[in-house]
C-alpha cells in the first residue's frame, strides 16, 4: 500500500466521508477520542514540514465551545455555581467539551482533506459525474489567475498615467468601475480565442473521453475495501449495540458490551489508518536506507 | 504530392464593401514549409482561417479549398479537427485548461482516444518538446515562450498533417521566437510536417522556409522560394523592411543579383562586391543635457524571501536622449522601469527624478507633465469604448500630438491592430505631456511598418526635448534609435555605451548587420550604416 497522498481520489473521498460519519452522529467519548487522535496524526502525516499546523486555533476553538455551552444550556443536575441567577452545570460543561472535541476533530479532518484533495483531484471526481461542468470549472480555474494578472496590469498602467489614484473616493470608485468594465470586455475578447482553440482541437465531437493522470491501482482497491469494511463494521456495531451517551439530566456512559467494544476497535482502526500507512512507509524506508 | 489546393478563393466579410481575399489560388506540396507574409490587414489571418474549417469566418465565399484530395467542407469532422492543426497568436488565450498535462490531452480527449493511448501520446509529445519538467505544473506558472510551445505540442498530439500558425511568435521575445521557429523547422524536417506560418519577423523564417507567399490586399502578390520572392520585391514595397538584413542591404544598394539571405551570405556579398578603404562612418554627434533620472545603489525584491531583482543598480539618464536597456527575458528590465515610474518601491538605494527623490512626489504629482510609462501590454492603457473617450480622459486637445490619430477615434481600442493599438496608447500617454517617457518593449507584436513609424515618432519626441528610457529585446530597433545602450544583467546595468560601440563589441547581443560587417567595416551596426559604407567605397572592379 502507498502513502495516503498517492491514493486514487475516489478512495480518498470514500475514506474521508466514512471517517467523519460516526463521530458526527454519535457523541461517544471513545469514538471522539479516536477521531481526534486520528485526525491529528493524519494532519501531521500529510502536511508539509514547515507548514503551520494552526494548533492554537484549535485549542481556542475547543475552549470556546466548551465554555459557551454551559452559558446557554442550563440543564443537568450538578449545579456548580450561578451566573446571573442561572445555574452552570457540570453536565453542560461536559457536553460542551465532548461536542468541542467532535467539532475540532472534524475540522482537523477537513484540513487534511483540503491538503490531500488538491483541486485536480476534486475536479477529477466532479468530472466523472458531470464531465461538462467539470471542464467549465477547469477553464474557469485557468481564467482566475489571468483575470487577476490583467486587473493588476491595468491598474498599474492607469496609475502610471496619474489616473484614478488621487485621494478622491468618487474618482477611485469610478476608476474601479471602469477597470471592471474593460476587464469584462477583455475576458469576452479572449474567451473567443479560447473557444476557437477548443473548436480547432475538436471539442464538440461525439464520444469525448475525459482523461486523467490518476490510475486505479490494486493498492487503491485494498485501501477502499479495508476502509469500507471497517466503517461498515463500526457503524453496524454502533447501531446494533445501541451506542449512545446521555448527558442530561445526568451523565450515563455507554455500557461496554462486546458489540460496543468491537465498534471501538473497528472505528479506531479506521481513524488511525492514515497514520498506520505512514508508519509502515517510514519503517520500509528505514530498511531501504539501511540496505543501501 | 500536393496536400492543399486552393482555387480561386474569394471571401468577403458581412458588412464589408471589399473582398478580404480575392481570387487566391495556390498549391502546397506535402512536407513544404511555407511562410505567409504581408502588411497588417492584408488578409493573412483570414486566409489561414479559411484553411481550417472549424475557424472559417462567416461571409460570402467562392472558390474551393481541397485538403488531401477532399473538399474542406466535405471532410469528416474527426479528420478535419485532428489532421489540420492551428496555432494562434496569443500564447495565453488559446490555452483551455489549468494544467499542462490536461492541455496536452485536450485534443485527444475530444477525439475520444482511449486512456492508455492518450497517456502514451502525451508522454511522447512532452518528451519531444522538452515539456517533461513542467508537465505537472499550472499553466499560469509558465513563461510566454513555454506557453506557446505548449500550444504547439497540444496541437501536435493529434498528429496533424498540416499545421497552420497565425503569427505565433509575435508576442514572444526574440530568443523564445527563434527557439520556436527552430522547433517548427525540426518538426518539418523530422516528421515531414507541412507548415504554413504567417509572421511579421522574417529574418529567421526566410532561412528555413521552402516557399514564401506574399499577400497584398487579399491577393497573392508572389509565391516562390524565399530567395526568389526577395529578389523580385520592389524597393518601395512596404514589406521590404521586414526582409532579412542581408536582403535589405543588397536591395538598398540597387543590386539586382540573387540576394543573400543569411549572415554568412551577406558577409560574402559585401566582401566580394564592395571595397573597404573607408572603414567607418564619421561618429554621430550626440548632445545631452542635465541628469533627469538617477538610480544609485538601488535594490528591489518582490517579497522578503525572494531573491533581489534589482541588485545594486546604478543608472543615469540625461535630458534629451533615448536610452535603451537591453537584456534577457525576466532579467528585471520591466521591474527597473516600474521602479522609475514609481509603481514599485526600492527597499534600499536612491531613485531621483528631475533632481528630486521619487518618494517626495505625492499623489499624482510625478505624472503631471513629468513621468509617463507605456506598458508592454498596450491594451491595459485603454478603459473606454472608443479611442476618443479614452484620450479625453487626459485631454480633449489632440492637436498637440506628433501624429494623426483621427482614423481611429471612433473605434473600440480592442478592434485595432497591434500597431494601431500601440499608436493610440502612445497618444494617450503623450497627452500627459511627459518630460520623461518610459517605454516597455515598444516593438512587441507590431509589423515592420509600425516599427518604422515608432522609430520616427521617438526621434521627433527627442527633438522636442522629451527624454526616453526604453527596455527592449529588439536589437535592430535599439541600434536604429538609441543614443546610449546598456545591457541589463544580474539585476543591474552593465556596459553603458553609444549603440555603435555597444553593438560592434557584443558578439551575440547584436544586430545581423553588425555580424555581417564586423572585421570589414568598423562600427557599422544598422543596415543603413552598412549600405552607406558600401556606397561610399563603391563596387570592387570585377
PDB file of C-alpha atoms in Angstrom, chain A residues 120 123 135 138-139 141-142 145-146 149-150 153-154 156-164 178-179 181-182 185-186 189-190 193-194 196-203 205-215, chain B residues 49 52 54-55 77-78 81 88 90 92-99 101-103 105-107 109-110 112 115 118 122 136 139 154 342-343 367 372-373 375 377 379-384 393 412 414 428-429 432:
ATOM      1  CA  UNK A 120      -7.053  18.447  -9.625  1.00  0.00           C
ATOM      2  CA  UNK A 123     -12.029  18.203 -10.486  1.00  0.00           C
ATOM      3  CA  UNK A 135     -14.458  21.269 -17.964  1.00  0.00           C
ATOM      4  CA  UNK A 138     -11.366  23.828 -15.310  1.00  0.00           C
ATOM      5  CA  UNK A 139     -11.345  26.727 -17.768  1.00  0.00           C
ATOM      6  CA  UNK A 141      -9.746  27.941 -12.787  1.00  0.00           C
ATOM      7  CA  UNK A 142      -7.449  28.801 -15.666  1.00  0.00           C
ATOM      8  CA  UNK A 145      -5.096  33.942 -12.357  1.00  0.00           C
ATOM      9  CA  UNK A 146      -5.291  35.527 -15.822  1.00  0.00           C
ATOM     10  CA  UNK A 149      -2.962  39.499 -13.531  1.00  0.00           C
ATOM     11  CA  UNK A 150      -4.708  41.628 -16.116  1.00  0.00           C
ATOM     12  CA  UNK A 153      -1.629  45.359 -15.070  1.00  0.00           C
ATOM     13  CA  UNK A 154      -4.485  47.707 -15.943  1.00  0.00           C
ATOM     14  CA  UNK A 156      -0.636  49.904 -12.857  1.00  0.00           C
ATOM     15  CA  UNK A 157      -0.989  51.289 -16.370  1.00  0.00           C
ATOM     16  CA  UNK A 158      -3.596  53.762 -15.142  1.00  0.00           C
ATOM     17  CA  UNK A 159      -1.531  54.663 -12.122  1.00  0.00           C
ATOM     18  CA  UNK A 160       1.470  55.438 -14.307  1.00  0.00           C
ATOM     19  CA  UNK A 161      -0.699  57.969 -16.116  1.00  0.00           C
ATOM     20  CA  UNK A 162      -1.744  59.531 -12.840  1.00  0.00           C
ATOM     21  CA  UNK A 163      -5.346  58.450 -13.359  1.00  0.00           C
ATOM     22  CA  UNK A 164      -7.759  57.299 -10.655  1.00  0.00           C
ATOM     23  CA  UNK A 178     -14.133  51.362 -15.446  1.00  0.00           C
ATOM     24  CA  UNK A 179     -11.379  48.850 -14.817  1.00  0.00           C
ATOM     25  CA  UNK A 181     -15.942  47.076 -17.238  1.00  0.00           C
ATOM     26  CA  UNK A 182     -12.895  46.892 -19.513  1.00  0.00           C
ATOM     27  CA  UNK A 185     -14.665  43.253 -22.395  1.00  0.00           C
ATOM     28  CA  UNK A 186     -11.164  41.832 -22.268  1.00  0.00           C
ATOM     29  CA  UNK A 189     -12.463  39.046 -26.306  1.00  0.00           C
ATOM     30  CA  UNK A 190     -10.122  36.413 -25.005  1.00  0.00           C
ATOM     31  CA  UNK A 193      -9.900  32.883 -28.770  1.00  0.00           C
ATOM     32  CA  UNK A 194     -10.234  30.141 -26.186  1.00  0.00           C
ATOM     33  CA  UNK A 196     -11.769  28.915 -31.180  1.00  0.00           C
ATOM     34  CA  UNK A 197      -8.880  26.959 -29.780  1.00  0.00           C
ATOM     35  CA  UNK A 198     -11.297  24.404 -28.296  1.00  0.00           C
ATOM     36  CA  UNK A 199     -13.192  24.088 -31.565  1.00  0.00           C
ATOM     37  CA  UNK A 200      -9.968  23.783 -33.560  1.00  0.00           C
ATOM     38  CA  UNK A 201      -8.940  20.866 -31.393  1.00  0.00           C
ATOM     39  CA  UNK A 202     -12.166  19.017 -31.954  1.00  0.00           C
ATOM     40  CA  UNK A 203     -14.203  19.976 -28.929  1.00  0.00           C
ATOM     41  CA  UNK A 205     -17.048  15.814 -31.459  1.00  0.00           C
ATOM     42  CA  UNK A 206     -19.069  12.818 -30.303  1.00  0.00           C
ATOM     43  CA  UNK A 207     -17.643  10.293 -27.829  1.00  0.00           C
ATOM     44  CA  UNK A 208     -15.412  12.623 -25.874  1.00  0.00           C
ATOM     45  CA  UNK A 209     -13.392  10.693 -23.294  1.00  0.00           C
ATOM     46  CA  UNK A 210     -12.143  12.645 -20.293  1.00  0.00           C
ATOM     47  CA  UNK A 211      -8.550  11.834 -19.472  1.00  0.00           C
ATOM     48  CA  UNK A 212      -6.831  11.948 -16.123  1.00  0.00           C
ATOM     49  CA  UNK A 213      -3.446  11.062 -14.784  1.00  0.00           C
ATOM     50  CA  UNK A 214      -4.990   9.066 -11.938  1.00  0.00           C
ATOM     51  CA  UNK A 215      -4.706   5.321 -12.122  1.00  0.00           C
TER      52      UNK A 215
ATOM     53  CA  UNK B  49      -8.672  30.560 -41.081  1.00  0.00           C
ATOM     54  CA  UNK B  52      -9.210  25.372 -41.095  1.00  0.00           C
ATOM     55  CA  UNK B  54     -13.688  24.953 -37.625  1.00  0.00           C
ATOM     56  CA  UNK B  55     -12.364  28.511 -37.612  1.00  0.00           C
ATOM     57  CA  UNK B  77     -15.291  16.108 -38.618  1.00  0.00           C
ATOM     58  CA  UNK B  78     -12.698  13.968 -36.875  1.00  0.00           C
ATOM     59  CA  UNK B  81     -10.132  18.546 -36.319  1.00  0.00           C
ATOM     60  CA  UNK B  88      -2.896  31.303 -32.842  1.00  0.00           C
ATOM     61  CA  UNK B  90      -1.624  34.983 -28.234  1.00  0.00           C
ATOM     62  CA  UNK B  92      -2.332  32.929 -23.155  1.00  0.00           C
ATOM     63  CA  UNK B  93      -5.753  32.792 -24.625  1.00  0.00           C
ATOM     64  CA  UNK B  94      -5.617  29.581 -26.604  1.00  0.00           C
ATOM     65  CA  UNK B  95      -4.833  27.531 -23.531  1.00  0.00           C
ATOM     66  CA  UNK B  96      -8.059  25.943 -22.361  1.00  0.00           C
ATOM     67  CA  UNK B  97      -7.321  24.115 -19.129  1.00  0.00           C
ATOM     68  CA  UNK B  98      -5.359  24.908 -15.995  1.00  0.00           C
ATOM     69  CA  UNK B  99      -2.767  22.111 -16.073  1.00  0.00           C
ATOM     70  CA  UNK B 101      -0.841  17.678 -18.854  1.00  0.00           C
ATOM     71  CA  UNK B 102      -4.544  18.365 -19.283  1.00  0.00           C
ATOM     72  CA  UNK B 103      -3.875  20.869 -22.042  1.00  0.00           C
ATOM     73  CA  UNK B 105      -4.563  15.721 -23.530  1.00  0.00           C
ATOM     74  CA  UNK B 106      -7.374  18.063 -24.602  1.00  0.00           C
ATOM     75  CA  UNK B 107      -7.374  17.309 -28.334  1.00  0.00           C
ATOM     76  CA  UNK B 109      -9.999  13.748 -25.149  1.00  0.00           C
ATOM     77  CA  UNK B 110     -12.149  15.371 -27.809  1.00  0.00           C
ATOM     78  CA  UNK B 112     -12.309  10.027 -27.788  1.00  0.00           C
ATOM     79  CA  UNK B 115      -6.806   6.384 -21.810  1.00  0.00           C
ATOM     80  CA  UNK B 118      -3.638   9.299 -24.561  1.00  0.00           C
ATOM     81  CA  UNK B 122       1.166  12.948 -24.371  1.00  0.00           C
ATOM     82  CA  UNK B 136       2.509  18.651 -13.842  1.00  0.00           C
ATOM     83  CA  UNK B 139      -0.155  26.758 -16.941  1.00  0.00           C
ATOM     84  CA  UNK B 154      -1.074  20.233 -27.713  1.00  0.00           C
ATOM     85  CA  UNK B 342       7.066  54.990  -9.108  1.00  0.00           C
ATOM     86  CA  UNK B 343       4.932  51.851  -9.356  1.00  0.00           C
ATOM     87  CA  UNK B 367       2.764  62.098 -13.556  1.00  0.00           C
ATOM     88  CA  UNK B 372       4.695  58.588 -18.105  1.00  0.00           C
ATOM     89  CA  UNK B 373       5.015  54.920 -18.816  1.00  0.00           C
ATOM     90  CA  UNK B 375       3.373  49.317 -20.510  1.00  0.00           C
ATOM     91  CA  UNK B 377       0.677  45.202 -22.934  1.00  0.00           C
ATOM     92  CA  UNK B 379      -4.260  47.143 -24.184  1.00  0.00           C
ATOM     93  CA  UNK B 380      -4.059  47.897 -20.484  1.00  0.00           C
ATOM     94  CA  UNK B 381      -3.912  51.611 -21.238  1.00  0.00           C
ATOM     95  CA  UNK B 382      -7.492  51.666 -22.515  1.00  0.00           C
ATOM     96  CA  UNK B 383     -10.553  51.737 -20.322  1.00  0.00           C
ATOM     97  CA  UNK B 384     -13.304  53.109 -22.532  1.00  0.00           C
ATOM     98  CA  UNK B 393      -9.634  61.106 -20.048  1.00  0.00           C
ATOM     99  CA  UNK B 412     -13.131  50.429 -29.949  1.00  0.00           C
ATOM    100  CA  UNK B 414      -9.658  46.379 -28.877  1.00  0.00           C
ATOM    101  CA  UNK B 428      -2.891  58.785 -24.616  1.00  0.00           C
ATOM    102  CA  UNK B 429       0.427  58.814 -22.787  1.00  0.00           C
ATOM    103  CA  UNK B 432       0.102  63.928 -20.452  1.00  0.00           C
TER     104      UNK B 432
END
